[in-house]
Amino acid sequence: MSLGLVGRKVGMMRIFTEDGDSIPVTVLDVSNNRVTQIKTPEVDGYSAVQVAYGQRRASRVTKAAAGHYAKAGVEAGTVLKEFRIDAAKAAELKAGDIVAASLFEAGQ
């Protein structure tokens, strides 16, 4: 498994090749992805990373979710997703880290 990003579709555009061919592409907003929890095999039985995306006012978050975000030290998000990854890769991350598109390579 691999780490991923959570985003929102902004729109569509096209890119032209050197030959003049038009290729349709989707524009995504993947900013503000942050790690909220690291799941380990010792504690949770599997290895994964929880990532939050977006911003949500504190008054619009349940008390349980607010406690989860406060424990991680990050602001509340609109989307919370979990990605199963290797334990070695999970050890490199910690709660509160920003997951940016620069962590990925072309074609990954």
Short mmCIF file of C-alpha atoms in Angstrom, two decimals:
data_model
loop_
_atom_site.label_atom_id
_atom_site.label_comp_id
_atom_site.label_asym_id
_atom_site.label_seq_id
_atom_site.Cartn_x
_atom_site.Cartn_y
_atom_site.Cartn_z
CA MET A 1 0.00 0.00 0.00
CA SER A 2 1.06 3.60 -0.36
CA LEU A 3 0.40 6.98 1.15
CA GLY A 4 -2.05 9.21 -0.70
CA LEU A 5 -3.43 12.73 -0.75
CA VAL A 6 -6.99 13.88 -0.23
CA GLY A 7 -8.14 16.73 -2.45
CA ARG A 8 -10.95 18.60 -4.09
CA LYS A 9 -11.54 18.94 -7.83
CA VAL A 10 -11.04 22.57 -8.86
CA GLY A 11 -11.74 22.18 -12.55
CA MET A 12 -10.52 21.01 -15.92
CA MET A 13 -8.01 22.41 -18.37
CA ARG A 14 -5.94 21.16 -21.26
CA ILE A 15 -2.26 20.80 -21.92
CA PHE A 16 -0.78 20.84 -25.40
CA THR A 17 2.03 18.51 -26.44
CA GLU A 18 4.85 19.55 -28.75
CA ASP A 19 2.92 17.96 -31.62
CA GLY A 20 -0.06 20.19 -30.91
CA ASP A 21 -2.25 17.45 -29.45
CA SER A 22 -4.59 18.52 -26.67
CA ILE A 23 -4.65 16.44 -23.47
CA PRO A 24 -7.47 17.07 -20.97
CA VAL A 25 -6.28 17.25 -17.35
CA THR A 26 -8.05 17.57 -14.01
CA VAL A 27 -6.90 20.28 -11.59
CA LEU A 28 -6.96 19.21 -7.93
CA ASP A 29 -6.46 21.20 -4.73
CA VAL A 30 -4.39 18.97 -2.43
CA SER A 31 -3.20 21.69 -0.08
CA ASN A 32 -3.54 21.43 3.68
CA ASN A 33 -3.21 17.64 4.04
CA ARG A 34 -1.95 16.82 7.52
CA VAL A 35 -1.32 13.64 9.50
CA THR A 36 -3.73 13.18 12.40
CA GLN A 37 -2.80 9.70 13.59
CA ILE A 38 -0.24 6.94 13.00
CA LYS A 39 -1.66 3.42 13.42
CA THR A 40 0.90 0.78 14.47
CA PRO A 41 0.68 -3.03 14.44
CA GLU A 42 1.47 -3.18 18.16
CA VAL A 43 -1.46 -0.97 19.19
CA ASP A 44 -3.99 -1.21 16.35
CA GLY A 45 -3.11 -4.52 14.69
CA TYR A 46 -2.19 -2.92 11.36
CA SER A 47 -0.04 -0.09 10.00
CA ALA A 48 -1.73 3.01 8.57
CA VAL A 49 -1.70 6.80 8.48
CA GLN A 50 -4.77 8.99 9.01
CA VAL A 51 -4.80 12.19 6.93
CA ALA A 52 -7.13 15.19 7.33
CA TYR A 53 -7.95 17.60 4.51
CA GLY A 54 -9.61 21.01 4.51
CA GLN A 55 -10.64 23.31 7.32
CA ARG A 56 -13.74 23.21 9.48
CA ARG A 57 -14.80 25.61 12.22
CA ALA A 58 -14.43 24.21 15.73
CA SER A 59 -18.14 24.82 16.39
CA ARG A 60 -19.03 22.45 13.52
CA VAL A 61 -17.03 19.48 14.84
CA THR A 62 -18.33 16.85 17.27
CA LYS A 63 -16.66 16.62 20.66
CA ALA A 64 -15.18 13.23 19.80
CA ALA A 65 -13.65 14.53 16.57
CA ALA A 66 -12.46 17.71 18.31
CA GLY A 67 -10.62 15.58 20.86
CA HIS A 68 -9.07 13.51 18.07
CA TYR A 69 -7.79 16.61 16.27
CA ALA A 70 -6.59 18.20 19.55
CA LYS A 71 -4.60 15.08 20.44
CA ALA A 72 -2.84 15.31 17.06
CA GLY A 73 -2.30 19.06 17.46
CA VAL A 74 -3.91 19.95 14.13
CA GLU A 75 -6.94 22.01 13.16
CA ALA A 76 -10.19 20.26 12.32
CA GLY A 77 -10.64 19.09 8.75
CA THR A 78 -13.59 18.44 6.48
CA VAL A 79 -12.38 15.00 5.34
CA LEU A 80 -10.55 12.32 7.33
CA LYS A 81 -9.08 9.37 5.38
CA GLU A 82 -6.85 6.47 6.30
CA PHE A 83 -4.13 4.97 4.10
CA ARG A 84 -2.54 1.62 4.91
CA ILE A 85 1.21 1.81 4.49
CA ASP A 86 4.29 -0.18 5.51
CA ALA A 87 5.42 0.15 9.13
CA ALA A 88 8.82 1.50 7.98
CA LYS A 89 7.15 4.29 6.00
CA ALA A 90 4.78 5.07 8.89
CA ALA A 91 7.76 5.44 11.24
CA GLU A 92 9.01 8.37 9.13
CA LEU A 93 5.83 10.39 9.78
CA LYS A 94 4.37 11.81 12.98
CA ALA A 95 1.07 13.42 13.93
CA GLY A 96 0.89 17.03 12.75
CA ASP A 97 3.17 16.56 9.72
CA ILE A 98 2.08 18.16 6.46
CA VAL A 99 1.68 15.76 3.53
CA ALA A 100 2.57 17.69 0.38
CA ALA A 101 2.56 16.72 -3.28
CA SER A 102 6.36 17.13 -3.28
CA LEU A 103 6.64 13.81 -1.37
CA PHE A 104 5.57 11.97 -4.50
CA GLU A 105 7.40 11.33 -7.77
CA ALA A 106 6.05 11.55 -11.31
CA GLY A 107 4.13 8.42 -12.24
CA GLN A 108 3.71 7.26 -8.66
#
